[in-house]
mmCIF file of C-alpha atoms in Angstrom:
data_model
loop_
_atom_site.group_PDB
_atom_site.id
_atom_site.type_symbol
_atom_site.label_atom_id
_atom_site.label_comp_id
_atom_site.label_asym_id
_atom_site.label_seq_id
_atom_site.Cartn_x
_atom_site.Cartn_y
_atom_site.Cartn_z
ATOM 1 C CA MET A 1 -25.847 21.356 3.454
ATOM 2 C CA GLU A 2 -22.185 22.388 3.221
ATOM 3 C CA ILE A 3 -22.481 24.266 6.527
ATOM 4 C CA LEU A 4 -24.025 21.182 8.185
ATOM 5 C CA THR A 5 -21.246 18.967 6.818
ATOM 6 C CA SER A 6 -18.640 21.432 8.064
ATOM 7 C CA LEU A 7 -20.208 21.530 11.532
ATOM 8 C CA LEU A 8 -20.274 17.738 11.683
ATOM 9 C CA SER A 9 -16.594 17.622 10.683
ATOM 10 C CA VAL A 10 -15.660 20.147 13.375
ATOM 11 C CA LYS A 11 -17.646 18.175 15.941
ATOM 12 C CA ARG A 12 -15.934 14.909 15.047
ATOM 13 C CA LEU A 13 -12.531 16.579 15.007
ATOM 14 C CA SER A 14 -13.139 17.897 18.521
ATOM 15 C CA LYS A 15 -14.171 14.408 19.638
ATOM 16 C CA LEU A 16 -10.906 13.023 18.254
ATOM 17 C CA VAL A 17 -8.858 15.705 20.029
ATOM 18 C CA PHE A 18 -10.536 15.000 23.365
ATOM 19 C CA LEU A 19 -10.252 11.225 22.901
ATOM 20 C CA VAL A 20 -6.571 11.458 21.969
ATOM 21 C CA PHE A 21 -5.749 13.594 25.010
ATOM 22 C CA ALA A 22 -7.747 11.281 27.288
ATOM 23 C CA GLN A 23 -5.927 8.224 25.933
ATOM 24 C CA PHE A 24 -2.601 9.910 26.660
ATOM 25 C CA ALA A 25 -3.705 10.869 30.170
ATOM 26 C CA VAL A 26 -5.008 7.449 31.192
ATOM 27 C CA THR A 27 -2.218 5.355 29.685
ATOM 28 C CA SER A 28 0.422 7.401 31.538
ATOM 29 C CA ILE A 29 -0.008 4.886 34.367
ATOM 30 C CA TRP A 30 1.019 1.952 32.121
ATOM 31 C CA PHE A 31 4.793 2.311 32.586
ATOM 32 C CA ALA A 32 4.730 4.356 35.786
ATOM 33 C CA GLY A 33 6.119 1.362 37.683
ATOM 34 C CA ASN A 34 9.026 1.018 35.253
ATOM 35 C CA ALA A 35 9.971 4.682 35.534
ATOM 36 C CA ILE A 36 10.214 4.602 39.324
ATOM 37 C CA TYR A 37 11.593 1.101 39.796
ATOM 38 C CA PRO A 38 15.222 2.201 40.496
ATOM 39 C CA GLU A 39 14.079 4.161 43.566
ATOM 40 C CA ILE A 40 11.738 1.388 44.663
ATOM 41 C CA GLN A 41 14.484 -1.191 44.229
ATOM 42 C CA ALA A 42 16.940 0.893 46.240
ATOM 43 C CA ARG A 43 14.468 1.488 49.073
ATOM 44 C CA SER A 44 13.270 -2.120 49.220
ATOM 45 C CA GLY A 45 16.625 -3.834 48.827
ATOM 46 C CA PHE A 46 15.480 -6.434 46.303
ATOM 47 C CA LEU A 47 18.309 -8.724 45.232
ATOM 48 C CA PHE A 48 16.942 -9.062 41.676
ATOM 49 C CA ASP A 49 15.847 -6.633 38.983
ATOM 50 C CA ILE A 50 12.111 -6.109 39.554
ATOM 51 C CA SER A 51 11.485 -4.066 36.409
ATOM 52 C CA PRO A 52 10.583 -7.034 34.134
ATOM 53 C CA ARG A 53 8.345 -8.444 36.878
ATOM 54 C CA LEU A 54 6.459 -5.153 37.194
ATOM 55 C CA THR A 55 5.922 -5.122 33.435
ATOM 56 C CA ILE A 56 4.735 -8.734 33.449
ATOM 57 C CA ALA A 57 2.324 -7.921 36.296
ATOM 58 C CA VAL A 58 0.673 -5.214 34.193
ATOM 59 C CA GLN A 59 0.555 -7.462 31.123
ATOM 60 C CA LEU A 60 -0.898 -10.351 33.120
ATOM 61 C CA GLY A 61 -3.540 -8.082 34.611
ATOM 62 C CA PHE A 62 -4.388 -6.806 31.143
ATOM 63 C CA ILE A 63 -4.806 -10.370 29.886
ATOM 64 C CA VAL A 64 -7.175 -11.331 32.710
ATOM 65 C CA GLY A 65 -9.010 -8.039 32.292
ATOM 66 C CA THR A 66 -9.493 -8.510 28.564
ATOM 67 C CA LEU A 67 -10.910 -11.982 29.177
ATOM 68 C CA VAL A 68 -13.393 -10.633 31.735
ATOM 69 C CA TYR A 69 -14.380 -7.677 29.541
ATOM 70 C CA ALA A 70 -14.662 -9.863 26.434
ATOM 71 C CA VAL A 71 -16.573 -12.794 27.967
ATOM 72 C CA GLY A 72 -18.903 -10.352 29.702
ATOM 73 C CA MET A 73 -19.157 -8.385 26.438
ATOM 74 C CA ILE A 74 -18.855 -5.306 28.625
ATOM 75 C CA PRO A 75 -17.752 -2.879 25.852
ATOM 76 C CA ASP A 76 -20.674 -4.028 23.662
ATOM 77 C CA ARG A 77 -23.451 -4.364 26.255
ATOM 78 C CA PHE A 78 -22.793 -1.104 28.104
ATOM 79 C CA SER A 79 -21.967 2.462 27.136
ATOM 80 C CA PRO A 80 -18.289 2.388 26.046
ATOM 81 C CA SER A 81 -17.652 5.890 27.393
ATOM 82 C CA ARG A 82 -19.048 4.891 30.794
ATOM 83 C CA VAL A 83 -16.913 1.722 30.781
ATOM 84 C CA PHE A 84 -13.899 3.909 29.976
ATOM 85 C CA LEU A 85 -14.667 6.260 32.902
ATOM 86 C CA VAL A 86 -15.198 3.526 35.501
ATOM 87 C CA SER A 87 -12.109 1.639 34.328
ATOM 88 C CA SER A 88 -10.021 4.829 34.509
ATOM 89 C CA ILE A 89 -11.058 5.514 38.098
ATOM 90 C CA CYS A 90 -10.363 1.920 39.140
ATOM 91 C CA ALA A 91 -6.963 1.916 37.383
ATOM 92 C CA SER A 92 -6.064 5.149 39.167
ATOM 93 C CA LEU A 93 -6.921 3.665 42.573
ATOM 94 C CA ALA A 94 -4.890 0.541 41.771
ATOM 95 C CA ASN A 95 -1.957 2.764 40.816
ATOM 96 C CA LEU A 96 -2.183 4.615 44.146
ATOM 97 C CA PHE A 97 -2.165 1.311 46.039
ATOM 98 C CA ILE A 98 1.591 1.100 45.416
ATOM 99 C CA LEU A 99 2.043 3.846 48.036
ATOM 100 C CA ASN A 100 0.877 1.560 50.863
ATOM 101 C CA ASP A 101 3.815 -0.805 50.919
ATOM 102 C CA LEU A 102 6.945 -1.585 48.913
ATOM 103 C CA SER A 103 6.899 -5.343 49.417
ATOM 104 C CA PHE A 104 7.133 -7.300 46.179
ATOM 105 C CA TRP A 105 3.616 -8.749 46.315
ATOM 106 C CA VAL A 106 1.988 -5.392 47.036
ATOM 107 C CA LEU A 107 3.837 -3.954 44.041
ATOM 108 C CA PHE A 108 2.838 -6.931 41.898
ATOM 109 C CA VAL A 109 -0.855 -6.772 42.892
ATOM 110 C CA SER A 110 -0.963 -3.012 42.362
ATOM 111 C CA ARG A 111 0.479 -3.265 38.872
ATOM 112 C CA PHE A 112 -1.709 -6.310 38.111
ATOM 113 C CA PHE A 113 -4.911 -4.359 38.736
ATOM 114 C CA VAL A 114 -3.614 -1.379 36.814
ATOM 115 C CA GLY A 115 -3.293 -3.757 33.858
ATOM 116 C CA PHE A 116 -6.695 -5.318 34.575
ATOM 117 C CA PHE A 117 -8.541 -2.015 34.314
ATOM 118 C CA LEU A 118 -6.461 -0.849 31.342
ATOM 119 C CA ALA A 119 -8.428 -3.552 29.501
ATOM 120 C CA GLY A 120 -11.403 -1.221 29.810
ATOM 121 C CA ILE A 121 -9.405 1.699 28.434
ATOM 122 C CA TYR A 122 -7.132 0.806 25.507
ATOM 123 C CA PRO A 123 -9.408 -1.519 23.462
ATOM 124 C CA VAL A 124 -12.515 0.381 24.561
ATOM 125 C CA GLY A 125 -10.920 3.628 23.386
ATOM 126 C CA MET A 126 -10.393 1.996 19.981
ATOM 127 C CA LYS A 127 -14.040 0.945 19.903
ATOM 128 C CA ILE A 128 -15.148 4.498 20.716
ATOM 129 C CA ALA A 129 -12.933 5.758 17.885
ATOM 130 C CA SER A 130 -14.417 3.209 15.467
ATOM 131 C CA ASP A 131 -17.929 4.277 16.499
ATOM 132 C CA TRP A 132 -17.097 7.898 15.716
ATOM 133 C CA PHE A 133 -14.849 7.437 12.663
ATOM 134 C CA LYS A 134 -16.078 4.644 10.442
ATOM 135 C CA LYS A 135 -14.325 6.258 7.484
ATOM 136 C CA GLY A 136 -10.609 6.960 7.821
ATOM 137 C CA LEU A 137 -10.403 4.769 10.912
ATOM 138 C CA GLY A 138 -6.729 3.959 10.306
ATOM 139 C CA ASN A 139 -5.928 7.667 10.432
ATOM 140 C CA ALA A 140 -7.941 8.226 13.627
ATOM 141 C CA LEU A 141 -6.388 5.188 15.316
ATOM 142 C CA GLY A 142 -2.949 6.468 14.321
ATOM 143 C CA PHE A 143 -3.532 9.507 16.527
ATOM 144 C CA LEU A 144 -5.117 7.396 19.264
ATOM 145 C CA VAL A 145 -2.275 4.878 19.526
ATOM 146 C CA GLY A 146 0.186 7.754 19.199
ATOM 147 C CA ALA A 147 -1.385 9.182 22.348
ATOM 148 C CA LEU A 148 -0.955 5.819 24.081
ATOM 149 C CA VAL A 149 2.725 5.851 23.107
ATOM 150 C CA ILE A 150 3.267 9.335 24.573
ATOM 151 C CA GLY A 151 1.350 8.297 27.691
ATOM 152 C CA SER A 152 3.507 5.192 28.108
ATOM 153 C CA ALA A 153 6.674 7.287 27.747
ATOM 154 C CA PHE A 154 5.524 10.158 29.973
ATOM 155 C CA PRO A 155 6.698 8.733 33.348
ATOM 156 C CA HIS A 156 10.219 8.371 31.896
ATOM 157 C CA TYR A 157 10.040 12.015 30.816
ATOM 158 C CA MET A 158 9.113 13.147 34.303
ATOM 159 C CA LYS A 159 11.987 11.235 35.864
ATOM 160 C CA GLY A 160 14.515 12.113 33.174
ATOM 161 C CA ASN A 161 13.879 15.821 33.425
ATOM 162 C CA ALA A 162 13.718 15.958 37.214
ATOM 163 C CA LEU A 163 10.330 17.650 37.090
ATOM 164 C CA LEU A 164 9.171 15.880 40.212
ATOM 165 C CA VAL A 165 10.674 15.521 43.660
ATOM 166 C CA SER A 166 10.168 11.819 44.282
ATOM 167 C CA TRP A 167 8.661 8.630 42.959
ATOM 168 C CA HIS A 168 5.526 9.400 44.990
ATOM 169 C CA ASP A 169 4.880 12.379 42.724
ATOM 170 C CA VAL A 170 5.003 10.179 39.619
ATOM 171 C CA VAL A 171 2.299 7.977 41.147
ATOM 172 C CA TYR A 172 0.121 10.939 42.169
ATOM 173 C CA VAL A 173 0.388 12.716 38.803
ATOM 174 C CA THR A 174 -0.295 9.637 36.675
ATOM 175 C CA SER A 175 -3.265 8.674 38.879
ATOM 176 C CA PHE A 176 -4.727 12.172 38.559
ATOM 177 C CA LEU A 177 -4.252 12.109 34.787
ATOM 178 C CA ALA A 178 -6.018 8.730 34.594
ATOM 179 C CA ILE A 179 -9.141 10.060 36.320
ATOM 180 C CA MET A 180 -9.089 13.230 34.232
ATOM 181 C CA GLY A 181 -8.900 11.175 31.032
ATOM 182 C CA GLY A 182 -11.923 9.109 32.041
ATOM 183 C CA VAL A 183 -13.956 12.212 32.831
ATOM 184 C CA ILE A 184 -13.059 13.767 29.468
ATOM 185 C CA VAL A 185 -14.189 10.687 27.524
ATOM 186 C CA PHE A 186 -17.461 10.375 29.412
ATOM 187 C CA TYR A 187 -18.496 14.043 29.365
ATOM 188 C CA LEU A 188 -16.816 15.432 26.230
ATOM 189 C CA VAL A 189 -16.592 12.472 23.840
ATOM 190 C CA GLY A 190 -19.400 10.045 24.614
ATOM 191 C CA ASP A 191 -20.547 7.142 22.461
ATOM 192 C CA GLY A 192 -20.256 7.439 18.687
ATOM 193 C CA PRO A 193 -23.164 7.467 16.236
ATOM 194 C CA ASN A 194 -22.071 4.172 14.659
ATOM 195 C CA LYS A 195 -22.474 2.180 17.872
ATOM 196 C CA ARG A 196 -24.694 -0.843 17.323
ATOM 197 C CA PRO A 197 -26.617 -2.778 19.990
ATOM 198 C CA ALA A 198 -24.823 -5.973 20.975
ATOM 199 C CA LYS A 199 -26.218 -9.365 20.077
ATOM 200 C CA ALA A 200 -26.875 -11.912 22.789
ATOM 201 C CA PHE A 201 -23.667 -13.426 24.121
ATOM 202 C CA SER A 202 -22.593 -16.731 22.653
ATOM 203 C CA ALA A 203 -19.385 -18.590 23.380
ATOM 204 C CA ARG A 204 -19.275 -19.327 19.649
ATOM 205 C CA VAL A 205 -18.480 -15.689 18.929
ATOM 206 C CA PHE A 206 -14.776 -16.280 19.555
ATOM 207 C CA VAL A 207 -14.679 -19.309 17.253
ATOM 208 C CA ARG A 208 -16.673 -17.426 14.617
ATOM 209 C CA MET A 209 -14.263 -14.511 14.764
ATOM 210 C CA PHE A 210 -11.379 -16.631 13.541
ATOM 211 C CA LYS A 211 -13.298 -18.479 10.861
ATOM 212 C CA ASN A 212 -12.934 -15.284 8.881
ATOM 213 C CA ARG A 213 -9.725 -15.901 6.952
ATOM 214 C CA MET A 214 -8.792 -12.238 6.550
ATOM 215 C CA LEU A 215 -9.486 -11.476 10.205
ATOM 216 C CA LYS A 216 -7.351 -14.451 11.216
ATOM 217 C CA ARG A 217 -4.452 -13.253 9.071
ATOM 218 C CA ALA A 218 -4.682 -9.759 10.536
ATOM 219 C CA ALA A 219 -4.738 -11.229 14.048
ATOM 220 C CA PHE A 220 -1.621 -13.332 13.406
ATOM 221 C CA GLY A 221 0.162 -10.287 11.999
ATOM 222 C CA TYR A 222 -0.802 -8.398 15.151
ATOM 223 C CA LEU A 223 0.619 -11.203 17.309
ATOM 224 C CA GLY A 224 3.966 -10.913 15.534
ATOM 225 C CA HIS A 225 3.940 -7.189 16.259
ATOM 226 C CA MET A 226 3.106 -7.751 19.940
ATOM 227 C CA TRP A 227 5.959 -10.242 20.418
ATOM 228 C CA GLU A 228 8.316 -7.339 19.857
ATOM 229 C CA LEU A 229 6.581 -4.177 21.107
ATOM 230 C CA TYR A 230 6.328 -4.365 24.895
ATOM 231 C CA ALA A 231 9.513 -6.343 25.376
ATOM 232 C CA PHE A 232 11.346 -3.641 23.436
ATOM 233 C CA TRP A 233 9.742 -0.853 25.484
ATOM 234 C CA ALA A 234 10.415 -2.645 28.780
ATOM 235 C CA PHE A 235 14.112 -3.133 28.033
ATOM 236 C CA ILE A 236 14.977 0.257 26.537
ATOM 237 C CA PRO A 237 16.488 1.535 29.837
ATOM 238 C CA THR A 238 18.523 -1.690 30.098
ATOM 239 C CA ILE A 239 19.749 -1.373 26.516
ATOM 240 C CA ILE A 240 20.879 2.224 27.023
ATOM 241 C CA GLY A 241 22.389 1.454 30.428
ATOM 242 C CA TYR A 242 24.402 -1.441 28.993
ATOM 243 C CA PHE A 243 25.648 0.721 26.116
ATOM 244 C CA ASN A 244 26.816 3.291 28.667
ATOM 245 C CA ALA A 245 28.646 0.604 30.658
ATOM 246 C CA VAL A 246 30.511 -1.060 27.795
ATOM 247 C CA ASN A 247 31.361 2.194 25.993
ATOM 248 C CA GLU A 248 31.973 4.414 29.037
ATOM 249 C CA GLN A 249 29.254 6.836 27.948
ATOM 250 C CA ALA A 250 26.852 8.956 30.003
ATOM 251 C CA ILE A 251 23.682 8.917 27.900
ATOM 252 C CA ASN A 252 20.708 10.023 30.027
ATOM 253 C CA VAL A 253 18.780 6.754 30.418
ATOM 254 C CA PHE A 254 15.394 8.247 31.365
ATOM 255 C CA HIS A 255 15.601 11.080 28.838
ATOM 256 C CA TRP A 256 16.411 8.763 25.939
ATOM 257 C CA SER A 257 13.975 6.085 27.097
ATOM 258 C CA PHE A 258 11.254 8.710 26.804
ATOM 259 C CA LEU A 259 12.435 9.865 23.377
ATOM 260 C CA VAL A 260 12.796 6.364 21.916
ATOM 261 C CA ILE A 261 9.303 5.368 23.084
ATOM 262 C CA ALA A 262 7.671 8.724 22.317
ATOM 263 C CA ILE A 263 8.957 8.922 18.745
ATOM 264 C CA GLY A 264 6.649 5.982 18.047
ATOM 265 C CA ALA A 265 3.750 8.442 18.318
ATOM 266 C CA PHE A 266 5.106 10.229 15.246
ATOM 267 C CA GLY A 267 5.298 6.871 13.467
ATOM 268 C CA CYS A 268 1.650 6.180 14.350
ATOM 269 C CA VAL A 269 0.473 9.543 13.046
ATOM 270 C CA VAL A 270 2.482 9.318 9.810
ATOM 271 C CA GLY A 271 1.306 5.742 9.342
ATOM 272 C CA GLY A 272 -2.287 6.871 9.798
ATOM 273 C CA VAL A 273 -1.881 9.535 7.113
ATOM 274 C CA LEU A 274 -0.202 7.081 4.740
ATOM 275 C CA SER A 275 -2.945 4.525 5.326
ATOM 276 C CA ARG A 276 -5.408 6.743 3.468
ATOM 277 C CA ARG A 277 -3.330 6.288 0.321
ATOM 278 C CA LEU A 278 -1.611 2.911 0.765
ATOM 279 C CA GLY A 279 -4.114 1.077 2.933
ATOM 280 C CA SER A 280 -3.685 0.110 6.574
ATOM 281 C CA CYS A 281 -2.290 -3.350 5.961
ATOM 282 C CA ARG A 282 0.495 -2.152 3.682
ATOM 283 C CA VAL A 283 1.528 0.463 6.226
ATOM 284 C CA ALA A 284 1.591 -2.284 8.884
ATOM 285 C CA PHE A 285 3.691 -4.516 6.603
ATOM 286 C CA PHE A 286 6.377 -1.917 5.921
ATOM 287 C CA SER A 287 6.484 -0.848 9.586
ATOM 288 C CA MET A 288 7.080 -4.444 10.663
ATOM 289 C CA LEU A 289 9.762 -4.836 7.994
ATOM 290 C CA MET A 290 11.584 -1.770 9.334
ATOM 291 C CA SER A 291 11.394 -2.847 12.998
ATOM 292 C CA ALA A 292 12.495 -6.399 12.127
ATOM 293 C CA THR A 293 15.533 -4.965 10.354
ATOM 294 C CA CYS A 294 16.424 -2.904 13.430
ATOM 295 C CA GLY A 295 16.089 -6.012 15.573
ATOM 296 C CA VAL A 296 18.611 -7.851 13.423
ATOM 297 C CA ILE A 297 20.982 -4.852 13.459
ATOM 298 C CA SER A 298 20.871 -4.905 17.283
ATOM 299 C CA LEU A 299 23.346 -7.798 17.062
ATOM 300 C CA PHE A 300 26.001 -5.184 16.341
ATOM 301 C CA PHE A 301 24.858 -1.819 17.695
ATOM 302 C CA PHE A 302 26.601 -1.982 21.089
ATOM 303 C CA GLY A 303 29.816 -1.451 19.155
ATOM 304 C CA PHE A 304 28.508 1.553 17.224
ATOM 305 C CA HIS A 305 29.285 5.223 17.791
ATOM 306 C CA PRO A 306 26.758 6.742 20.272
ATOM 307 C CA ILE A 307 25.121 8.835 17.545
ATOM 308 C CA VAL A 308 24.666 5.780 15.303
ATOM 309 C CA PHE A 309 23.432 3.711 18.264
ATOM 310 C CA LEU A 310 20.822 6.311 19.272
ATOM 311 C CA THR A 311 19.756 6.801 15.649
ATOM 312 C CA ILE A 312 19.087 3.089 15.122
ATOM 313 C CA LEU A 313 17.357 2.826 18.493
ATOM 314 C CA SER A 314 15.138 5.789 17.553
ATOM 315 C CA ILE A 315 14.268 4.273 14.160
ATOM 316 C CA TRP A 316 13.346 1.084 16.003
ATOM 317 C CA GLY A 317 11.154 3.074 18.382
ATOM 318 C CA LEU A 318 9.563 4.875 15.424
ATOM 319 C CA SER A 319 8.622 1.702 13.558
ATOM 320 C CA VAL A 320 7.915 -0.741 16.380
ATOM 321 C CA VAL A 321 4.469 0.690 17.145
ATOM 322 C CA ALA A 322 3.494 2.354 13.847
ATOM 323 C CA ASP A 323 1.762 -0.853 12.720
ATOM 324 C CA SER A 324 -0.384 -1.175 15.846
ATOM 325 C CA PRO A 325 -3.238 1.214 14.901
ATOM 326 C CA GLN A 326 -3.251 -0.159 11.363
ATOM 327 C CA PHE A 327 -3.764 -3.718 12.575
ATOM 328 C CA SER A 328 -6.624 -2.468 14.751
ATOM 329 C CA SER A 329 -8.121 -0.769 11.703
ATOM 330 C CA VAL A 330 -7.910 -3.943 9.595
ATOM 331 C CA ILE A 331 -9.381 -6.045 12.400
ATOM 332 C CA SER A 332 -12.191 -3.507 12.877
ATOM 333 C CA ASP A 333 -12.964 -3.632 9.163
ATOM 334 C CA TYR A 334 -13.266 -7.434 9.020
ATOM 335 C CA ALA A 335 -14.948 -7.992 12.397
ATOM 336 C CA ASP A 336 -18.699 -8.276 12.943
ATOM 337 C CA SER A 337 -19.608 -4.738 14.060
ATOM 338 C CA ALA A 338 -22.006 -6.045 16.725
ATOM 339 C CA TYR A 339 -19.078 -7.812 18.370
ATOM 340 C CA LEU A 340 -16.437 -5.212 17.560
ATOM 341 C CA GLY A 341 -15.574 -4.294 21.154
ATOM 342 C CA SER A 342 -15.250 -7.939 22.171
ATOM 343 C CA THR A 343 -13.251 -8.775 19.026
ATOM 344 C CA LEU A 344 -10.728 -6.008 19.674
ATOM 345 C CA THR A 345 -10.545 -7.014 23.323
ATOM 346 C CA ILE A 346 -9.932 -10.727 22.708
ATOM 347 C CA VAL A 347 -7.296 -10.022 20.036
ATOM 348 C CA ASN A 348 -5.595 -7.694 22.519
ATOM 349 C CA CYS A 349 -5.773 -10.481 25.101
ATOM 350 C CA LEU A 350 -3.959 -12.899 22.801
ATOM 351 C CA GLY A 351 -1.355 -10.285 21.929
ATOM 352 C CA PHE A 352 -0.608 -9.354 25.516
ATOM 353 C CA SER A 353 -0.392 -13.029 26.490
ATOM 354 C CA LEU A 354 2.431 -13.303 23.992
ATOM 355 C CA THR A 355 4.206 -10.286 25.502
ATOM 356 C CA ILE A 356 4.660 -12.139 28.798
ATOM 357 C CA ILE A 357 6.525 -14.911 26.984
ATOM 358 C CA SER A 358 8.763 -12.512 25.056
ATOM 359 C CA ILE A 359 9.526 -10.351 28.114
ATOM 360 C CA GLU A 360 10.326 -13.354 30.324
ATOM 361 C CA LEU A 361 12.403 -15.028 27.595
ATOM 362 C CA LEU A 362 14.378 -11.854 26.948
ATOM 363 C CA ASP A 363 14.908 -11.317 30.676
ATOM 364 C CA GLN A 364 16.383 -14.811 31.047
ATOM 365 C CA LEU A 365 18.599 -14.414 27.987
ATOM 366 C CA VAL A 366 19.841 -10.976 29.020
ATOM 367 C CA GLN A 367 20.942 -12.336 32.387
ATOM 368 C CA HIS A 368 23.469 -14.472 30.482
ATOM 369 C CA SER A 369 24.397 -12.069 27.689
ATOM 370 C CA LEU A 370 23.211 -8.558 26.811
ATOM 371 C CA ASN A 371 23.414 -9.273 23.084
ATOM 372 C CA TRP A 372 20.120 -11.171 22.734
ATOM 373 C CA TYR A 373 17.792 -8.368 21.638
ATOM 374 C CA TRP A 374 17.724 -9.770 18.111
ATOM 375 C CA VAL A 375 15.173 -12.352 19.297
ATOM 376 C CA LEU A 376 12.611 -9.540 19.186
ATOM 377 C CA ALA A 377 12.873 -9.645 15.380
ATOM 378 C CA ILE A 378 11.377 -13.155 15.328
ATOM 379 C CA GLY A 379 7.842 -11.830 15.881
ATOM 380 C CA PRO A 380 7.699 -9.249 13.099
ATOM 381 C CA VAL A 381 9.489 -11.576 10.661
ATOM 382 C CA LEU A 382 6.789 -14.222 11.189
ATOM 383 C CA GLY A 383 4.069 -11.548 11.224
ATOM 384 C CA LEU A 384 5.126 -10.311 7.790
ATOM 385 C CA ILE A 385 3.837 -13.528 6.184
ATOM 386 C CA PRO A 386 0.094 -13.272 7.020
ATOM 387 C CA THR A 387 0.188 -9.476 6.797
ATOM 388 C CA GLY A 388 1.680 -9.630 3.315
ATOM 389 C CA LYS A 389 -1.051 -12.036 2.194
ATOM 390 C CA ILE A 390 -3.598 -9.312 2.925
ATOM 391 C CA ALA A 391 -1.560 -6.301 1.860
ATOM 392 C CA PHE A 392 -0.437 -7.577 -1.525
ATOM 393 C CA ARG A 393 -3.360 -9.679 -2.628
ATOM 394 C CA LYS A 394 -4.956 -8.941 -5.961
ATOM 395 C CA ASN A 395 -7.382 -6.007 -6.039
ATOM 396 C CA PHE A 396 -6.265 -4.913 -2.574
ATOM 397 C CA PRO A 397 -8.623 -2.252 -1.142
ATOM 398 C CA ALA A 398 -7.486 0.566 1.126
ATOM 399 C CA LEU A 399 -8.817 -0.251 4.594
#
């Protein structure tokens, strides 16, 4: 019996390793447009900064994609690993489409469909993880979201370290990685043993989801987290570039953009480990508290010494995403398991809808003054209220 248990543990560990690597590989296309935008902007002669627009295009595509995947109950009706594979291939092709033309609308459409098919990757990857790891899900999702963080930062790493010759190479490499990740999930991970057949679709499922008080609180906490996360990631190069300009410094923008984003993977992993002792919701609460504090401090950090500035920015990057897998774990615990894929997808849809507002608002504010990054703290501050009601209620269980 002990040998059988050991073999099962090794098998599940290998599934997690493959799933984590695949998540990293596929999500490398998420911020590929942001990493290469300076070259695209220079070649195309745009009179405005296209970086926020490229980010919004991906977010908008993700929102539409999550609606289609959720309403169609695609992650619940079909094999999640097959959905992951097909979505990865389609996202890769959409990423390659950027090579055809550098006009604004071609760029926008390309990034839109990358986001659309990422809806079949990120939330579906979480569902696959939940189907394999019913126990210790917060820990498993910590590794999974950590892989997403590294994947999102990877294009900045390639540009910052001059590993590739041109922006074309960034597109080719990230597209190849996306297909490889899909193949790994389909052939080496597969569907987990806890997968349940989906119930018949009903439009009431979305209303029923939020009648659950605890699920609703977790969702609102997640929304506060999302207000901050992608806007922060999208503007990291701008923040570092502005610090260089006002302080006459030469900090490597791409190198530090990668590091500040990538350090969030460490936060996710540590948060996952801590969740086994503290519970997922408490880890999410303290992560949000730390990132909110950094957001408030951003009012002053352009006047700090470079070492202090980079330290605070790194702490912000560490904490800003550490709560993400823990919210997914809490939501997975309270959701109806037959609608788990659709629940995760629709909550993601709401969260990414909010990111468009925060990115666009911050873009407009930054055009007038670069000292507006504190508005990112509004989301986590508000998110602390519903999250705290779960985390510190009487007889709180570890989730």
